[in-house]
Short mmCIF file of C-alpha atoms in Angstrom, two decimals:
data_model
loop_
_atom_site.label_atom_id
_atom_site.label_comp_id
_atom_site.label_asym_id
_atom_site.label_seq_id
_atom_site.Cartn_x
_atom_site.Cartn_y
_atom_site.Cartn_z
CA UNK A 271 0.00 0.00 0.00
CA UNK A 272 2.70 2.83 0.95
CA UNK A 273 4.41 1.48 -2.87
CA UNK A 274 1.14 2.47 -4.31
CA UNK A 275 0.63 5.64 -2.55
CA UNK A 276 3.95 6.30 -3.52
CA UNK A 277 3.39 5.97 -7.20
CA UNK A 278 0.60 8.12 -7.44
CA UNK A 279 1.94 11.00 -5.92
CA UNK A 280 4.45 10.90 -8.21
CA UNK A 281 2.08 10.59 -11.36
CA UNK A 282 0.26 13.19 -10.03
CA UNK A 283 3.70 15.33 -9.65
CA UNK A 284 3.89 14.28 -13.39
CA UNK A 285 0.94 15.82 -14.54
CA UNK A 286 1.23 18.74 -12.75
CA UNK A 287 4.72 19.37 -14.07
CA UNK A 288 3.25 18.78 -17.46
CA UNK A 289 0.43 20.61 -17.03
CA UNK A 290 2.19 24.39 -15.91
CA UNK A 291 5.15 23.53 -18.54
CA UNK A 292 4.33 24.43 -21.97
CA UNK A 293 5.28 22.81 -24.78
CA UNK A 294 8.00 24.34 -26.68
CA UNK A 295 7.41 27.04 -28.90
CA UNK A 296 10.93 28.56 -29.79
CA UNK A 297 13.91 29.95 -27.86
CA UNK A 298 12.40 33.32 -27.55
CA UNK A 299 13.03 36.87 -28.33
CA UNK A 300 16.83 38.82 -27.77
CA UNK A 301 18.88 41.78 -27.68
CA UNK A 302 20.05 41.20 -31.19
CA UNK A 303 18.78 42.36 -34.57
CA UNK A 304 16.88 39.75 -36.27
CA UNK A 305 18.48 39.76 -39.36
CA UNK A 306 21.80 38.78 -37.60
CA UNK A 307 20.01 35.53 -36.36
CA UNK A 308 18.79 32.27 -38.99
CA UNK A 309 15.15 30.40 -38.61
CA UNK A 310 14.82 27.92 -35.87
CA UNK A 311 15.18 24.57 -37.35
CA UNK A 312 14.16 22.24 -35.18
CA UNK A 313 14.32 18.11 -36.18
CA UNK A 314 13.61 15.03 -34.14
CA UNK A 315 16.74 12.51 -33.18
CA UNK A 316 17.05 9.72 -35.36
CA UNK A 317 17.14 6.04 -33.58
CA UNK A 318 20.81 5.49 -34.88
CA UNK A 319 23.63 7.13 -34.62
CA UNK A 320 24.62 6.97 -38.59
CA UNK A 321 20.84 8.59 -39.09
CA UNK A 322 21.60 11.78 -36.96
CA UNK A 323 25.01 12.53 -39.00
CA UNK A 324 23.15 12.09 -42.13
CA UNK A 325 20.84 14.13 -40.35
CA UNK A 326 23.33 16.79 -39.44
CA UNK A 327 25.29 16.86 -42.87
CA UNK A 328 22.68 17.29 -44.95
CA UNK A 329 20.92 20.24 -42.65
CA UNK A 330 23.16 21.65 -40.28
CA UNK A 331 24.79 25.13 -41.30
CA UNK A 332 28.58 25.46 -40.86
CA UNK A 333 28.19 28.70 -39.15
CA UNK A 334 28.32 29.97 -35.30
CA UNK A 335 25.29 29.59 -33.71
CA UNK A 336 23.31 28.28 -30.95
CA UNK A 337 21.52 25.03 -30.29
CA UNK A 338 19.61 23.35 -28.09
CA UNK A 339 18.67 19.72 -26.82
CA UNK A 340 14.51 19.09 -25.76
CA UNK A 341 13.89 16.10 -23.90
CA UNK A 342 10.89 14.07 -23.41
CA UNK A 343 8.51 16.32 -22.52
CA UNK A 344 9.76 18.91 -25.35
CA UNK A 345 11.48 21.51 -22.96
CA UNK A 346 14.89 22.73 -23.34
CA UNK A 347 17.24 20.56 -21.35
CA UNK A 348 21.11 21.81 -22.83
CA UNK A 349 21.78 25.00 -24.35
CA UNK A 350 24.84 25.49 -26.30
CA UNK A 351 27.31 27.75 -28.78
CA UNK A 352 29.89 26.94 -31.22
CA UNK A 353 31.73 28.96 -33.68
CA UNK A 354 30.57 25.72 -36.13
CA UNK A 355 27.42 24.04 -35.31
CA UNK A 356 27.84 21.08 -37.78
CA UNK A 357 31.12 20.40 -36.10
CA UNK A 358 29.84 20.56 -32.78
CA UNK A 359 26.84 18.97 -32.90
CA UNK A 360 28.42 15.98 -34.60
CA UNK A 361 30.54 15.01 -31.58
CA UNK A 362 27.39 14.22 -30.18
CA UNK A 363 26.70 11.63 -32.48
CA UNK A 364 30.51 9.92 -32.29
CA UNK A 365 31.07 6.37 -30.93
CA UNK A 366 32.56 7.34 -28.47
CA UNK A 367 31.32 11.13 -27.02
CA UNK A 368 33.86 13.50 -25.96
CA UNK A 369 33.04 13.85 -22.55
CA UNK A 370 30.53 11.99 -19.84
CA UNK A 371 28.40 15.03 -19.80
CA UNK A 372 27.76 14.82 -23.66
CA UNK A 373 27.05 11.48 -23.40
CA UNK A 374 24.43 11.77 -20.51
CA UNK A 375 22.80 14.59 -22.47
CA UNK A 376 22.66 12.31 -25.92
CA UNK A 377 20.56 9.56 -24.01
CA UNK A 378 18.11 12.41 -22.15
CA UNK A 379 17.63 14.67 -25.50
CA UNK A 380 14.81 13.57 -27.81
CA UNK A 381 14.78 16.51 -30.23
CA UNK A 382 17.52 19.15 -31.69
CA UNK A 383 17.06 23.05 -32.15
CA UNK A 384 19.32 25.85 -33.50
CA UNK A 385 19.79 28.94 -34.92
CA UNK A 386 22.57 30.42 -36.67
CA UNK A 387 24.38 33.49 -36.24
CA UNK A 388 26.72 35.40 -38.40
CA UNK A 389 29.46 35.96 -35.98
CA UNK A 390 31.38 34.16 -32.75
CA UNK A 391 30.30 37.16 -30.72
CA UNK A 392 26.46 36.83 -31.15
CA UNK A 393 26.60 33.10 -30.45
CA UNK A 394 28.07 33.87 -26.78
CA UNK A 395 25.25 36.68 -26.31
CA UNK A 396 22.52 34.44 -27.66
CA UNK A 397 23.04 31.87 -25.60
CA UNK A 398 23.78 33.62 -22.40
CA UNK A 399 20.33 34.94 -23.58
CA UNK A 400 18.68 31.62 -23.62
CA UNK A 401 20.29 29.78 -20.33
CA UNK A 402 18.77 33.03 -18.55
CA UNK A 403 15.67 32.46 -19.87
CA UNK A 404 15.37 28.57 -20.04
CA UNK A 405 18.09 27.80 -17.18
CA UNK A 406 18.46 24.58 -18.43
CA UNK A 407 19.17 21.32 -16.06
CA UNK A 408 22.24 20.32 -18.13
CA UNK A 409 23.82 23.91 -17.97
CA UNK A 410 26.05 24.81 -14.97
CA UNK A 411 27.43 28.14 -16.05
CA UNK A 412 25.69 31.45 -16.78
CA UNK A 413 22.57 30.20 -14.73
CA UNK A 414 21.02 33.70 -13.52
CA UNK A 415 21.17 31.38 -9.73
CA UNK A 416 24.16 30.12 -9.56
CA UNK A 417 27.76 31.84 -9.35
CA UNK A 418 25.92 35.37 -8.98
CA UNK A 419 28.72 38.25 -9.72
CA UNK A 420 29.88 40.50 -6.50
CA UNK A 421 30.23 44.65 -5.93
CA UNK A 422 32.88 45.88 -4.39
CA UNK A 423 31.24 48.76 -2.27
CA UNK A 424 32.53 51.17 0.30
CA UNK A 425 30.17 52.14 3.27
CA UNK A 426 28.95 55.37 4.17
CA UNK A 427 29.42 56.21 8.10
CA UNK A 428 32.37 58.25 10.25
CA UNK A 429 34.32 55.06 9.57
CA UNK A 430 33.78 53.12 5.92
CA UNK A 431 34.87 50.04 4.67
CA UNK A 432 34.85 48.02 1.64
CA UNK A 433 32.61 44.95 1.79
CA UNK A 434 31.43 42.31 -0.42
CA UNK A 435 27.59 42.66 -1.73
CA UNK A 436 25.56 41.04 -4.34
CA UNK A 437 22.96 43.76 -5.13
CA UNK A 438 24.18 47.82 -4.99
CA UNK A 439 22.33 49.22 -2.28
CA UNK A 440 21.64 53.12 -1.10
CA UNK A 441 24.09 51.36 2.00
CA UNK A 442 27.07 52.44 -0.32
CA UNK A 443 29.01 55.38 -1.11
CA UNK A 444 30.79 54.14 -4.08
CA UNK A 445 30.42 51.04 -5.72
CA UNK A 446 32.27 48.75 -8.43
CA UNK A 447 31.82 45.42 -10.49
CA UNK A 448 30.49 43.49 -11.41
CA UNK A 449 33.08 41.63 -10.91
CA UNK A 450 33.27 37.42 -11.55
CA UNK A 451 34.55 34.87 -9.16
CA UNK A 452 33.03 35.86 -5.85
CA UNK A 453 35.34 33.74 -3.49
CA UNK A 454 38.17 35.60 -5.06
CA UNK A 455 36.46 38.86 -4.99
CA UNK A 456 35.84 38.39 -1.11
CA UNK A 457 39.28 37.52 -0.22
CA UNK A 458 40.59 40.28 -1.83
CA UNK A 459 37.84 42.69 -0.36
CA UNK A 460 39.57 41.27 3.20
CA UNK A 461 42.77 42.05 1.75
CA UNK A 462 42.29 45.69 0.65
CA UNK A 463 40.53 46.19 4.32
CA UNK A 464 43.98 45.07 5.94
CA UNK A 465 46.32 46.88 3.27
CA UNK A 466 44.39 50.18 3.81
CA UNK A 467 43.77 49.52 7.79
CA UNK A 468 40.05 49.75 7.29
CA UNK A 469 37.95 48.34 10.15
CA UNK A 470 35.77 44.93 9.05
CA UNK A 471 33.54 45.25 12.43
CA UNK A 472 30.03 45.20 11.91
CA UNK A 473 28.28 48.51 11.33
CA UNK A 474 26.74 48.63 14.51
CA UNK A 475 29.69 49.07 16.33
CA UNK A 476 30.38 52.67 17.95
CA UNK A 477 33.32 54.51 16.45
CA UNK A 478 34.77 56.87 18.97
CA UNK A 479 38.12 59.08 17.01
CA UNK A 480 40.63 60.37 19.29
CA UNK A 481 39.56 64.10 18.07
CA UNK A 482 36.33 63.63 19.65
CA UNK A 483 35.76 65.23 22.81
CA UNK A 484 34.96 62.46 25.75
CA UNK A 485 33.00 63.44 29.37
CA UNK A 486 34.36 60.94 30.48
CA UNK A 487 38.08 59.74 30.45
CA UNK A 488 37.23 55.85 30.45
CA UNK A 489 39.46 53.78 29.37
CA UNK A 490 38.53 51.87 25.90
CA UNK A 491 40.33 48.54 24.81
CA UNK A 492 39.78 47.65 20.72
CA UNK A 493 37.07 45.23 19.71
CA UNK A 494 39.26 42.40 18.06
CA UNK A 495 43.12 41.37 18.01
CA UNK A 496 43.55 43.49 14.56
CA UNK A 497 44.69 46.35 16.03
CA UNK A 498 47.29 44.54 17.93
CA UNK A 499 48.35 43.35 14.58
CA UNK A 500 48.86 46.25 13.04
CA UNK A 501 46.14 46.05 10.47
CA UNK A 502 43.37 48.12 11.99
CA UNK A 503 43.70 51.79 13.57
CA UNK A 504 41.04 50.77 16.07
CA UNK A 505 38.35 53.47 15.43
CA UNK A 506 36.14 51.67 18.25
CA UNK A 507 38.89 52.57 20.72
CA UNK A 508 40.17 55.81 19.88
CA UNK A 509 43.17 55.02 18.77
CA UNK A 510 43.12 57.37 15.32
CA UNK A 511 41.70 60.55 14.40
CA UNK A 512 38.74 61.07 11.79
CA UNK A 513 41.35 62.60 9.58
CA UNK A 514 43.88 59.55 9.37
CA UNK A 515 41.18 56.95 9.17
CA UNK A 516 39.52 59.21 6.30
CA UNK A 517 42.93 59.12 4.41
CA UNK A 518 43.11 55.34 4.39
CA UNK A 519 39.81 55.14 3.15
CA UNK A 520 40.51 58.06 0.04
CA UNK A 521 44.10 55.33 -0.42
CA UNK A 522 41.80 52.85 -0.62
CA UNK A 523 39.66 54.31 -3.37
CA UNK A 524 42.58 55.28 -4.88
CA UNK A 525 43.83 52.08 -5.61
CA UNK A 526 40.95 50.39 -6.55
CA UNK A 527 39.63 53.29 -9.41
CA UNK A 528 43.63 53.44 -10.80
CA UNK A 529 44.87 56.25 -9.29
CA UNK A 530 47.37 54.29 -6.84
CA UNK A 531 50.33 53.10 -8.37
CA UNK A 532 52.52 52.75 -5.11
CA UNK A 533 51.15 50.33 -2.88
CA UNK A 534 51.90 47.11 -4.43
CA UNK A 535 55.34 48.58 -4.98
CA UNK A 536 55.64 49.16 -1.53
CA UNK A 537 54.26 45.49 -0.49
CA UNK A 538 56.57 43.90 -2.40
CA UNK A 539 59.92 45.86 -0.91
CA UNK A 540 58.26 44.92 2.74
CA UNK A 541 58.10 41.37 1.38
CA UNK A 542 61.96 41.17 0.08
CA UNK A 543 62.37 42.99 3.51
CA UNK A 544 61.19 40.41 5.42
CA UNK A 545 62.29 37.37 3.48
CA UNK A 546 66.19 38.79 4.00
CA UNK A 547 65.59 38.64 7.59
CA UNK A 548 64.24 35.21 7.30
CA UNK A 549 60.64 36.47 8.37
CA UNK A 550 58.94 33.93 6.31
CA UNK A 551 55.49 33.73 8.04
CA UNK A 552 55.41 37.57 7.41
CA UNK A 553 56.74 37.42 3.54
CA UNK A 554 54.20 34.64 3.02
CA UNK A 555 51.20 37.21 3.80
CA UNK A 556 52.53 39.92 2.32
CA UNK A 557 52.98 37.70 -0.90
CA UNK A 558 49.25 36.91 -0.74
CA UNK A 559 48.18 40.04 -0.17
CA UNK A 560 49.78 41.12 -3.09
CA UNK A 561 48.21 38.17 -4.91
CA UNK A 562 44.90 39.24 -4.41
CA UNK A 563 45.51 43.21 -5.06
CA UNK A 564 47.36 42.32 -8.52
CA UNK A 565 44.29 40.25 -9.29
CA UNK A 566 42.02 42.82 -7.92
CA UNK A 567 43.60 45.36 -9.98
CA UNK A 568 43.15 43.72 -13.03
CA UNK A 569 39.66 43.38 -12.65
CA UNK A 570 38.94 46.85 -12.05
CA UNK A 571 41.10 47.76 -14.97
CA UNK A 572 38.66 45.93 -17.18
CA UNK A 573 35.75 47.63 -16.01
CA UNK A 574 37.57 51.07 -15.69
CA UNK A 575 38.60 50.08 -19.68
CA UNK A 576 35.07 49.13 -20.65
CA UNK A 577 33.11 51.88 -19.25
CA UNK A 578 35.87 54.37 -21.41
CA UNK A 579 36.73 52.78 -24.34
CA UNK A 580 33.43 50.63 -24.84
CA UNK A 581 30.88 53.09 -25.95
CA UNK A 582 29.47 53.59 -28.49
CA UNK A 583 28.58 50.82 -32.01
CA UNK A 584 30.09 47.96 -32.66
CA UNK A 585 29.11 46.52 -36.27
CA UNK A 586 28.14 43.36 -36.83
CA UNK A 587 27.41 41.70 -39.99
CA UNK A 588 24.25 40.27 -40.75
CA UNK A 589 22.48 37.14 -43.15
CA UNK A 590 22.03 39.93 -45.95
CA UNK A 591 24.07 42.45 -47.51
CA UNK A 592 23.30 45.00 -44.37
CA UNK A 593 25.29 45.42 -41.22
CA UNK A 594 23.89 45.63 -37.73
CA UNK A 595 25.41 47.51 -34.82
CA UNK A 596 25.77 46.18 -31.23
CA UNK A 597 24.77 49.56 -28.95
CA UNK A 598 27.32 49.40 -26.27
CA UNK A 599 27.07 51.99 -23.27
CA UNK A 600 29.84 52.27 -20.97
CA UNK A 601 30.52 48.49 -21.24
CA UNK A 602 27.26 47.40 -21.54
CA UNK A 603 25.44 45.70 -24.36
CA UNK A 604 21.95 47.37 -24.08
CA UNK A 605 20.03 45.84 -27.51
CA UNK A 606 21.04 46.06 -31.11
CA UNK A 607 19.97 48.07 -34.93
CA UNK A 608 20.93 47.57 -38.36
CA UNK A 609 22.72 50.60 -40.00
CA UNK A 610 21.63 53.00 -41.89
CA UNK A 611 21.00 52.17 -45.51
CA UNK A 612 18.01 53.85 -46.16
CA UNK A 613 15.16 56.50 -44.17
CA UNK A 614 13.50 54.39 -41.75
CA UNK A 615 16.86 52.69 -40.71
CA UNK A 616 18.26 56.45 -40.35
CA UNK A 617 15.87 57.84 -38.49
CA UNK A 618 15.40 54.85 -36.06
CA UNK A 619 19.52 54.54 -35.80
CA UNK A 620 19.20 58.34 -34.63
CA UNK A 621 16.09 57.88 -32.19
CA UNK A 622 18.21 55.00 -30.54
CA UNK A 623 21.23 56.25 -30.41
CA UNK A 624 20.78 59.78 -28.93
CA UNK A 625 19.73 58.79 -25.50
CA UNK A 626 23.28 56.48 -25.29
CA UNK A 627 25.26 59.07 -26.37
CA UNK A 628 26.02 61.16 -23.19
CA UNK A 629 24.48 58.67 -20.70
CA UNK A 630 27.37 58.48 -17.88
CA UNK A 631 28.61 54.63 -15.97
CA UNK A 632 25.49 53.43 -14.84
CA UNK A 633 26.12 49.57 -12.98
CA UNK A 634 24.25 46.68 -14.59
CA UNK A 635 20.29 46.02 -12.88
CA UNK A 636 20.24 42.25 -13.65
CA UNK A 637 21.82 38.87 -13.62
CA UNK A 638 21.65 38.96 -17.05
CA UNK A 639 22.90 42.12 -17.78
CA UNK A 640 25.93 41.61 -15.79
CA UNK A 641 26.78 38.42 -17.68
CA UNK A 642 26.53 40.18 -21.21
CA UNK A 643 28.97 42.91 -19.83
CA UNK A 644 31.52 39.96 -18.55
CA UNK A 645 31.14 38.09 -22.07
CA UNK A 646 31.74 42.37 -23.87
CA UNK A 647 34.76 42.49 -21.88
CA UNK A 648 35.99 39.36 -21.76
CA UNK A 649 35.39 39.25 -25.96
CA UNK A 650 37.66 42.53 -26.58
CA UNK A 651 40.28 40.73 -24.02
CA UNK A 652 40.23 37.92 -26.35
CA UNK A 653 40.05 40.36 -29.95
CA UNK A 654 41.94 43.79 -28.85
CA UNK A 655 42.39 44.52 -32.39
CA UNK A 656 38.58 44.46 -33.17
CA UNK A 657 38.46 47.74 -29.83
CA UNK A 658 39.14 50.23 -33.34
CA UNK A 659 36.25 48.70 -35.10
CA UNK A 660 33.82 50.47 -32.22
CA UNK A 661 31.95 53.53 -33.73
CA UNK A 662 31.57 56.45 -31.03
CA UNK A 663 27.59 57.19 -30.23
CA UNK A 664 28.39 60.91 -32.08
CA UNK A 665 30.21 59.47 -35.57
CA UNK A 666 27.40 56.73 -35.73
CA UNK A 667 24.85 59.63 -35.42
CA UNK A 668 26.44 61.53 -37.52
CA UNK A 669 26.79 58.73 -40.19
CA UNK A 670 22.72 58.16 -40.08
CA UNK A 671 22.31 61.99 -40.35
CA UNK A 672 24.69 62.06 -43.36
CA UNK A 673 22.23 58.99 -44.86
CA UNK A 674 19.33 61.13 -44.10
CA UNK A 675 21.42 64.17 -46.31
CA UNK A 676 21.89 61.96 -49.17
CA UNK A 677 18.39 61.50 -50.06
CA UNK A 678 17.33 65.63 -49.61
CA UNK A 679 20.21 65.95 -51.88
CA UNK A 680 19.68 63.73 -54.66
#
């Protein structure tokens, strides 16, 4: 009887899951022009594995693109990219899969999907698109739940400190990121707070400055061992003034918006220091420490290099003869437009564009949104020669104004 009972629960969990999933329809709207992007095509899996190459030869475009796997209940299980589909999807089919994961993913699909795109670029976009949207069970990376970015923020308060958060709050006073790998980002947010000798209480403590007027002379002994260590003026205790705390916080900015070039410098003589005087517990924290800043540092150089140098067009080419532009502000991708060829393109180019143009750094407001800008930056990274391809916001206005010109003068 509990075997039964058992069993129908479970059909019954079944049908319901059947019931509020719809069937699939297609992978859904996106950022990106439509003329960039192919037709669906969408094809059952044959019972053999010599069927599905035939299958794949004769219909599968050698072009980036996007595809994904449906299982039995027609819902999107695996969403991938390749800069070839035929290629890819083909390894599927081999004797002997790649990898374990392709293989489990082979016996659970029951239909194929994908759409082409004309460039490597758009593929990575598209699907980050699509994992947001579907959050497959196969997929592990780019899910909009799992390995969330992190902001490196600095409170507000007589006595701020950086902090790790996931979501910019009103709590900061400045804020930076989004920045990828979140364990990394943390232990380097405890570094700078050491480095700078910025407190890491909570914000409830009392800060009492040794400017500050007291009643009473009491005695005051500091909160936790750091002061002891060297790595914390103890603002709790009085140990520091307003003034000298405030200048470790403005070195702190410093460093982490570009304007410090010193203080790694300065770790690593301390470090050769301390290793000549056989101080080796010491040199192996200051080497750390200057582990995380370096990698810290290079982070926010990205950003500080997309918000500047990213803004503006970046053209794209597209199934026909046109070209679209990806509309990139301060770093981030915010949707896509073909160029101008002809009135309507020209006047919508200008209607799109003029908002962009003198919008300042504005920090991503989803998930998805901050994985575009990772996949922006981490695509330039990857292509710095294609940086002189990107149109500024005032030439590509100028270009649909001069399109607009060439018609009132013929």
């Amino acid at each position: 009887m509990i075997g039964c009972h058992v069993d129908q629960r479970r059909v019954g969990l079944d049908a319901l899951l059947t019931k509020r999933t719809p069937t699939f329809q297609g992978l859904g709207p996106s950022l990106l022009n439509a003329r960039t992007r192919g037709e669906l095509q969408r094809h059952s899996i044959p019972e053999t594995l010599q069927s599905a190459r035939e299958l794949l030869h004769d219909h599968c475009p050698l072009t980036p693109g996007v595809y994904g796997w449906l299982d039995s209940r027609q819902q999107i299980c695996y969403i991938g990219k390749s800069k070839c589909l035929k290629k890819r999807l083909l390894t599927y089919f081999a004797k002997q899969p790649s990898d374990k994961k392709a293989f489990r993913i082979r016996q659970h699909g029951h239909s194929l999907v994908w759409e082409a795109t004309t460039n490597e670029l758009l593929s990575l976009i598209r699907e980050q698109e699509l994992i947001n949207r579907w959050r497959p069970e196969f997929n592990t990376q780019g899910q909009p739940t799992k390995r969330q970015p992190g902001f490196l923020c600095f409170s507000k308060g007589p006595a701020p400190n950086a902090y790790f958060a996931r979501k910019v709050t009103n709590k900061a006073q400045l804020s930076l990121g989004p920045v990828a790998g979140t364990g990394r980002l943390r232990a380097a947010i405890e570094c700078l707070n050491h480095v700078f000798q910025l407190r890491d209480c909570p914000d409830r403590t009392r800060f009492e400055f040794s400017n500050q007027q007291q009643l009473f002379a009491n005695p005051m002994t500091a909160g936790c061992i750091r002061f002891e260590l060297g790595s914390c003026p103890a603002p709790c205790a009085a140990q520091c003034s307003s003034a000298d705390y405030l200048a470790n916080v403005k070195r702190a900015t410093a460093f982490v918006s570009g304007g410090d070039k010193t203080t790694i410098g300065e770790l690593q003589r301390l470090m050769s220091v301390a290793a000549g005087n056989q101080c080796f517990e010491k040199a192996t924290v200051l080497r750390d420490q200057i582990h995380h800043l370096r990698w810290l540092d290079r982070r926010m150089a990205a950003l500080r290099q997309a918000t500047q140098k990213y803004h503006g067009v970046f053209p794209v080419p597209t199934l026909t003869d046109q070209t679209a532009w990806l509309v990139l502000c301060r770093g981030r991708l915010v949707g896509s437009l073909l160029s101008p060829q002809d009135d309507l393109t020209a006047v919508e180019g200008i209607k799109t564009l003029t908002p962009f143009a003198a919008r300042k750094k504005s920090l991503p407001d989803s998930i998805l949104d901050m994985h575009l800008q990772w996949i922006i930056i981490s695509w330039f990274r990857r292509h710095p020669k294609l940086k002189k391809n990107i149109i500024p916001f005032r030439n590509a206005i100028q270009l649909c104004e001069a399109q607009m010109d060439k018609r009132l003068t013929a």
